[in-house]
Amino acid sequence: MKEINIKNVAITFAAALIIWFIPAPEGVAENAWHLFAIFAATILGIILKAAPMGTMCMMAIAFTALTQVVAPGDAGKSITKALSGFGDKVIWLIGISFFIARGFIKTGLGNRIAFLFIRVFGKSSLGLAYGLGLADVCLAPAIPSNTARGGGIIYPIMKSMAISFDSVPEKPETHRKLGSFLTLNSYYMNLIASSMFLTGTASNPMCQKFAANLGIDITWMSWAAAGFVPGLVAFFVVPLVLYKLYPPELKKTGNAPKMAAQKLKEMGPISRNEWLMLLAFFILLALWIFGGALSIDATTTAFIGLTLLLLTSVLTWEDVKSEKGAWDTIVWFAVLVMMASSLNELGFIGWFSDLIKVQIGGLSWQVAFPVIIVVYFFSHYIFASATAHVAAMYAALLGVGVSLGIPPMLLAMMLGFMGSIYGVLTHYGHGPAPVFFGSGYVDLKIWWLRGLEIGIVLLIIYMVVGGLWMKVLGYY
């Protein structure tokens, strides 16, 4: 597969040059405007898939350091600043969590958990949907790659269950029997699970970092507390709504528990490494929840968990080195955070926020709040990457909203939740989307139509239930 799309690379460079040579607007320093040109071109290149995300970010580092936009006249400080994102603790929280997630897959514990839930809940197609969803929710706190979680654990099990009931991807007339329903539901549940925990998907810690730049402190526990109730409501409501909108032809799946039991039998008793993985998982959860009281940072907790897995040989250093997704995430995450943070330090984010504020400045915060959330949610149609969307819009919209009087924690968390659930809209909207869509069970028109319907349901749940719940928590 060709990594570099020359045409789209040319478009990306052209966009950078056009922005670069446009005179900086009044109130924006020239170097801040030039950094914005590099940042905007990087985001455009990611959206256009001009090159892999890591390649785009390497280019961004090179041009940021070469042009000295972050430290004019100081070459040494420029490259140091361009590399500063790699020293950010949030980057390593997500990277280390990827390594820990490998333990669930390597030991088979992730599959065992999924089969256990299917054995309990899988007597009907709706129960099967809830069982797969519950497995995803249970794995979400420790597997920050929702692509690995959905594509690597849930999807293969879901597909095998559908095929076992003669709902086969290669036979379109059988899709509605079970496969179509399970495909959409598993994808939606993956995104709901992603929204519930800071470590549920890679873009969540990016939101945490951008919020911190504006003085808003989000911890692992505060995110989980805020996301639990709207996530739980969405967990129960979405399968029921989908069941009404797009019902499977097969309502009873009595053989599924037997199949799951057979799979568990084939796996044998829980192995030593699975027990150790489970122990590490509970230690991680306990320290993420109570770490604040013990003065243990969330990233330190992640390092403790990884150390335990390495010392007990659940993971080897070769496993860590070969976890390409983790290293890829560390690279692009560090670079995007560096550029976004530098834009904030150079005053660009403040200027842009003021610009938007002028347009909606006459609105009360109670009106501005839903406007900002809805605009952010539906603008995802033009983004092929949740990460690119967060990097491009989260900080600016948060700054605008806070300046209009929207309670900071309410807006920071709600924008954070949207970073997961807006993925329902399209077949390219989040990491696992191409995996589930690629099964062939759901055609494009249905995917987008159901996505819009479920997206509206999720918007209502998170804004109404989530908003009221955060009021109860005292977040505003």
mmCIF file of C-alpha atoms in Angstrom, residues 221-448:
data_model
loop_
_atom_site.group_PDB
_atom_site.id
_atom_site.type_symbol
_atom_site.label_atom_id
_atom_site.label_comp_id
_atom_site.label_asym_id
_atom_site.label_seq_id
_atom_site.Cartn_x
_atom_site.Cartn_y
_atom_site.Cartn_z
ATOM 1 C CA MET A 221 -11.892 10.054 38.661
ATOM 2 C CA SER A 222 -13.659 13.320 37.807
ATOM 3 C CA TRP A 223 -14.049 12.170 34.192
ATOM 4 C CA ALA A 224 -15.365 8.749 35.252
ATOM 5 C CA ALA A 225 -17.781 10.316 37.738
ATOM 6 C CA ALA A 226 -19.158 12.713 35.123
ATOM 7 C CA GLY A 227 -19.361 10.098 32.376
ATOM 8 C CA PHE A 228 -20.856 7.241 34.393
ATOM 9 C CA VAL A 229 -24.527 8.247 34.518
ATOM 10 C CA PRO A 230 -25.019 9.559 30.946
ATOM 11 C CA GLY A 231 -22.925 6.634 29.706
ATOM 12 C CA LEU A 232 -25.049 4.160 31.669
ATOM 13 C CA VAL A 233 -28.293 5.669 30.354
ATOM 14 C CA ALA A 234 -26.918 5.590 26.800
ATOM 15 C CA PHE A 235 -25.777 1.990 27.338
ATOM 16 C CA PHE A 236 -29.327 0.869 28.132
ATOM 17 C CA VAL A 237 -31.210 3.151 25.719
ATOM 18 C CA VAL A 238 -29.215 2.888 22.471
ATOM 19 C CA PRO A 239 -29.654 -0.889 21.894
ATOM 20 C CA LEU A 240 -33.400 -0.533 22.531
ATOM 21 C CA VAL A 241 -33.698 2.369 20.082
ATOM 22 C CA LEU A 242 -31.647 0.528 17.456
ATOM 23 C CA TYR A 243 -33.751 -2.604 18.055
ATOM 24 C CA LYS A 244 -36.838 -0.550 17.128
ATOM 25 C CA LEU A 245 -35.259 1.322 14.211
ATOM 26 C CA TYR A 246 -33.305 -1.570 12.708
ATOM 27 C CA PRO A 247 -34.518 -4.830 14.268
ATOM 28 C CA PRO A 248 -32.748 -8.108 13.590
ATOM 29 C CA GLU A 249 -34.866 -10.775 11.933
ATOM 30 C CA LEU A 250 -33.601 -13.262 14.494
ATOM 31 C CA LYS A 251 -34.926 -12.395 17.947
ATOM 32 C CA LYS A 252 -33.851 -15.484 19.888
ATOM 33 C CA THR A 253 -30.244 -16.681 19.970
ATOM 34 C CA GLY A 254 -30.552 -19.604 22.350
ATOM 35 C CA ASN A 255 -27.394 -21.282 21.072
ATOM 36 C CA ALA A 256 -25.133 -18.292 21.765
ATOM 37 C CA PRO A 257 -24.598 -19.093 25.476
ATOM 38 C CA LYS A 258 -23.726 -22.676 24.516
ATOM 39 C CA MET A 259 -21.254 -21.469 21.906
ATOM 40 C CA ALA A 260 -19.687 -19.092 24.414
ATOM 41 C CA ALA A 261 -19.485 -21.876 26.988
ATOM 42 C CA GLN A 262 -17.768 -24.085 24.409
ATOM 43 C CA LYS A 263 -15.252 -21.336 23.635
ATOM 44 C CA LEU A 264 -14.552 -20.916 27.349
ATOM 45 C CA LYS A 265 -14.089 -24.661 27.669
ATOM 46 C CA GLU A 266 -11.599 -24.609 24.806
ATOM 47 C CA MET A 267 -9.717 -21.787 26.554
ATOM 48 C CA GLY A 268 -9.412 -23.945 29.664
ATOM 49 C CA PRO A 269 -9.094 -22.668 33.244
ATOM 50 C CA ILE A 270 -7.874 -19.134 33.886
ATOM 51 C CA SER A 271 -4.121 -19.148 33.380
ATOM 52 C CA ARG A 272 -1.466 -17.688 35.657
ATOM 53 C CA ASN A 273 -0.943 -14.775 33.296
ATOM 54 C CA GLU A 274 -4.671 -14.035 33.149
ATOM 55 C CA TRP A 275 -4.820 -13.894 36.961
ATOM 56 C CA LEU A 276 -1.824 -11.557 37.015
ATOM 57 C CA MET A 277 -3.410 -9.408 34.297
ATOM 58 C CA LEU A 278 -6.614 -9.225 36.325
ATOM 59 C CA LEU A 279 -4.650 -8.277 39.455
ATOM 60 C CA ALA A 280 -2.810 -5.529 37.584
ATOM 61 C CA PHE A 281 -6.135 -4.273 36.191
ATOM 62 C CA PHE A 282 -7.673 -3.922 39.659
ATOM 63 C CA ILE A 283 -4.537 -2.245 41.031
ATOM 64 C CA LEU A 284 -4.682 0.237 38.152
ATOM 65 C CA LEU A 285 -8.363 0.970 38.744
ATOM 66 C CA ALA A 286 -7.844 1.406 42.484
ATOM 67 C CA LEU A 287 -4.933 3.804 42.028
ATOM 68 C CA TRP A 288 -6.690 5.754 39.272
ATOM 69 C CA ILE A 289 -9.688 6.181 41.579
ATOM 70 C CA PHE A 290 -7.876 6.832 44.870
ATOM 71 C CA GLY A 291 -4.503 8.017 43.562
ATOM 72 C CA GLY A 292 -5.310 11.656 44.272
ATOM 73 C CA ALA A 293 -5.707 10.960 47.978
ATOM 74 C CA LEU A 294 -2.459 8.956 47.962
ATOM 75 C CA SER A 295 -0.592 11.620 45.960
ATOM 76 C CA ILE A 296 -0.002 9.209 43.059
ATOM 77 C CA ASP A 297 -0.434 10.691 39.590
ATOM 78 C CA ALA A 298 -2.450 8.796 36.955
ATOM 79 C CA THR A 299 0.615 8.474 34.701
ATOM 80 C CA THR A 300 2.683 7.114 37.592
ATOM 81 C CA THR A 301 -0.069 4.544 38.110
ATOM 82 C CA ALA A 302 0.201 3.485 34.458
ATOM 83 C CA PHE A 303 3.968 2.987 34.858
ATOM 84 C CA ILE A 304 3.349 0.914 38.013
ATOM 85 C CA GLY A 305 0.924 -1.308 36.098
ATOM 86 C CA LEU A 306 3.317 -1.801 33.190
ATOM 87 C CA THR A 307 6.201 -2.554 35.561
ATOM 88 C CA LEU A 308 4.134 -5.271 37.278
ATOM 89 C CA LEU A 309 3.292 -6.877 33.944
ATOM 90 C CA LEU A 310 6.934 -6.807 32.826
ATOM 91 C CA LEU A 311 8.338 -8.154 36.106
ATOM 92 C CA THR A 312 5.830 -11.031 36.131
ATOM 93 C CA SER A 313 6.529 -11.795 32.434
ATOM 94 C CA VAL A 314 2.909 -11.258 31.441
ATOM 95 C CA LEU A 315 4.460 -8.864 28.936
ATOM 96 C CA THR A 316 8.004 -8.898 27.612
ATOM 97 C CA TRP A 317 10.058 -5.939 26.472
ATOM 98 C CA GLU A 318 9.672 -7.332 22.945
ATOM 99 C CA ASP A 319 5.898 -6.935 23.362
ATOM 100 C CA VAL A 320 6.417 -3.304 24.339
ATOM 101 C CA LYS A 321 8.756 -2.633 21.411
ATOM 102 C CA SER A 322 6.400 -4.265 18.924
ATOM 103 C CA GLU A 323 3.283 -2.362 20.046
ATOM 104 C CA LYS A 324 3.266 -0.128 16.981
ATOM 105 C CA GLY A 325 -0.054 1.525 17.816
ATOM 106 C CA ALA A 326 1.329 2.829 21.100
ATOM 107 C CA TRP A 327 4.478 4.340 19.616
ATOM 108 C CA ASP A 328 2.483 5.802 16.741
ATOM 109 C CA THR A 329 0.078 7.410 19.222
ATOM 110 C CA ILE A 330 2.900 8.781 21.383
ATOM 111 C CA VAL A 331 4.411 10.480 18.319
ATOM 112 C CA TRP A 332 1.329 12.150 16.857
ATOM 113 C CA PHE A 333 -0.119 12.921 20.278
ATOM 114 C CA ALA A 334 3.077 14.658 21.423
ATOM 115 C CA VAL A 335 3.355 16.753 18.262
ATOM 116 C CA LEU A 336 -0.286 17.862 18.121
ATOM 117 C CA VAL A 337 -0.259 18.737 21.823
ATOM 118 C CA MET A 338 3.001 20.686 21.367
ATOM 119 C CA MET A 339 1.569 22.759 18.535
ATOM 120 C CA ALA A 340 -1.795 23.353 20.187
ATOM 121 C CA SER A 341 -0.136 24.306 23.494
ATOM 122 C CA SER A 342 2.277 26.643 21.698
ATOM 123 C CA LEU A 343 -0.596 28.315 19.845
ATOM 124 C CA ASN A 344 -2.197 28.936 23.222
ATOM 125 C CA GLU A 345 1.037 30.313 24.729
ATOM 126 C CA LEU A 346 1.550 32.620 21.732
ATOM 127 C CA GLY A 347 -1.954 34.022 22.137
ATOM 128 C CA PHE A 348 -3.495 32.571 18.981
ATOM 129 C CA ILE A 349 -6.170 30.508 20.770
ATOM 130 C CA GLY A 350 -7.198 33.530 22.827
ATOM 131 C CA TRP A 351 -7.457 35.684 19.692
ATOM 132 C CA PHE A 352 -9.470 33.036 17.831
ATOM 133 C CA SER A 353 -11.778 32.541 20.808
ATOM 134 C CA ASP A 354 -12.402 36.293 20.953
ATOM 135 C CA LEU A 355 -13.170 36.250 17.219
ATOM 136 C CA ILE A 356 -15.859 33.595 17.653
ATOM 137 C CA LYS A 357 -17.113 35.306 20.795
ATOM 138 C CA VAL A 358 -17.868 38.442 18.764
ATOM 139 C CA GLN A 359 -20.202 36.372 16.564
ATOM 140 C CA ILE A 360 -22.167 34.822 19.436
ATOM 141 C CA GLY A 361 -21.328 37.308 22.171
ATOM 142 C CA GLY A 362 -24.940 38.401 22.610
ATOM 143 C CA LEU A 363 -26.066 34.935 23.678
ATOM 144 C CA SER A 364 -26.562 33.901 27.287
ATOM 145 C CA TRP A 365 -24.452 30.939 28.332
ATOM 146 C CA GLN A 366 -27.567 28.768 28.537
ATOM 147 C CA VAL A 367 -28.119 29.361 24.799
ATOM 148 C CA ALA A 368 -24.444 29.393 23.798
ATOM 149 C CA PHE A 369 -23.809 26.032 25.495
ATOM 150 C CA PRO A 370 -26.070 23.893 23.259
ATOM 151 C CA VAL A 371 -25.037 25.912 20.186
ATOM 152 C CA ILE A 372 -21.347 25.148 20.795
ATOM 153 C CA ILE A 373 -22.002 21.462 21.512
ATOM 154 C CA VAL A 374 -24.236 20.952 18.459
ATOM 155 C CA VAL A 375 -21.792 22.772 16.144
ATOM 156 C CA TYR A 376 -18.894 20.688 17.492
ATOM 157 C CA PHE A 377 -20.871 17.446 17.169
ATOM 158 C CA PHE A 378 -22.095 17.847 13.592
ATOM 159 C CA SER A 379 -18.865 19.378 12.302
ATOM 160 C CA HIS A 380 -17.470 15.867 12.670
ATOM 161 C CA TYR A 381 -18.856 15.040 9.228
ATOM 162 C CA ILE A 382 -15.827 16.803 7.723
ATOM 163 C CA PHE A 383 -13.273 14.999 9.914
ATOM 164 C CA ALA A 384 -11.925 11.514 9.256
ATOM 165 C CA SER A 385 -10.138 11.494 12.607
ATOM 166 C CA ALA A 386 -11.475 12.163 16.083
ATOM 167 C CA THR A 387 -7.989 13.221 17.105
ATOM 168 C CA ALA A 388 -7.741 15.779 14.310
ATOM 169 C CA HIS A 389 -11.166 17.122 15.266
ATOM 170 C CA VAL A 390 -10.213 17.506 18.935
ATOM 171 C CA ALA A 391 -6.905 19.132 18.007
ATOM 172 C CA ALA A 392 -8.583 21.553 15.611
ATOM 173 C CA MET A 393 -11.612 22.682 17.609
ATOM 174 C CA TYR A 394 -11.678 21.609 21.269
ATOM 175 C CA ALA A 395 -9.446 24.300 22.780
ATOM 176 C CA ALA A 396 -10.950 27.142 20.739
ATOM 177 C CA LEU A 397 -14.567 26.221 21.514
ATOM 178 C CA LEU A 398 -13.743 25.671 25.178
ATOM 179 C CA GLY A 399 -12.101 29.090 25.355
ATOM 180 C CA VAL A 400 -15.085 30.746 23.669
ATOM 181 C CA GLY A 401 -17.601 29.031 25.912
ATOM 182 C CA VAL A 402 -15.786 29.846 29.134
ATOM 183 C CA SER A 403 -15.464 33.499 28.094
ATOM 184 C CA LEU A 404 -19.248 33.577 27.574
ATOM 185 C CA GLY A 405 -19.848 32.364 31.109
ATOM 186 C CA ILE A 406 -20.465 28.663 30.473
ATOM 187 C CA PRO A 407 -19.305 26.741 33.582
ATOM 188 C CA PRO A 408 -15.782 25.549 32.661
ATOM 189 C CA MET A 409 -16.042 21.972 33.934
ATOM 190 C CA LEU A 410 -19.463 21.457 32.343
ATOM 191 C CA LEU A 411 -18.242 22.550 28.913
ATOM 192 C CA ALA A 412 -14.853 20.802 29.151
ATOM 193 C CA MET A 413 -16.481 17.474 30.015
ATOM 194 C CA MET A 414 -19.317 17.781 27.490
ATOM 195 C CA LEU A 415 -16.920 18.581 24.647
ATOM 196 C CA GLY A 416 -14.833 15.635 25.849
ATOM 197 C CA PHE A 417 -17.815 13.267 25.661
ATOM 198 C CA MET A 418 -18.641 14.516 22.165
ATOM 199 C CA GLY A 419 -15.107 13.522 21.114
ATOM 200 C CA SER A 420 -16.245 9.899 21.355
ATOM 201 C CA ILE A 421 -19.936 9.860 20.507
ATOM 202 C CA TYR A 422 -19.785 12.001 17.367
ATOM 203 C CA GLY A 423 -18.120 8.992 15.783
ATOM 204 C CA VAL A 424 -21.577 7.428 15.280
ATOM 205 C CA LEU A 425 -22.265 9.797 12.375
ATOM 206 C CA THR A 426 -20.103 8.258 9.657
ATOM 207 C CA HIS A 427 -18.297 5.108 8.570
ATOM 208 C CA TYR A 428 -14.961 6.908 9.038
ATOM 209 C CA GLY A 429 -15.758 8.908 12.181
ATOM 210 C CA HIS A 430 -13.659 7.003 14.731
ATOM 211 C CA GLY A 431 -10.899 4.404 14.814
ATOM 212 C CA PRO A 432 -13.079 1.253 14.938
ATOM 213 C CA ALA A 433 -15.523 2.496 12.263
ATOM 214 C CA PRO A 434 -13.649 1.106 9.224
ATOM 215 C CA VAL A 435 -13.330 -2.276 10.967
ATOM 216 C CA PHE A 436 -17.051 -2.647 11.650
ATOM 217 C CA PHE A 437 -18.130 -1.064 8.354
ATOM 218 C CA GLY A 438 -15.650 -3.275 6.530
ATOM 219 C CA SER A 439 -17.576 -6.357 7.652
ATOM 220 C CA GLY A 440 -20.039 -5.608 4.844
ATOM 221 C CA TYR A 441 -23.096 -6.156 7.040
ATOM 222 C CA VAL A 442 -24.348 -2.550 6.723
ATOM 223 C CA ASP A 443 -24.451 -0.498 3.528
ATOM 224 C CA LEU A 444 -23.324 3.119 3.480
ATOM 225 C CA LYS A 445 -26.759 4.757 3.287
ATOM 226 C CA ILE A 446 -28.063 2.826 6.296
ATOM 227 C CA TRP A 447 -24.850 3.470 8.263
ATOM 228 C CA TRP A 448 -25.214 7.237 7.843
#
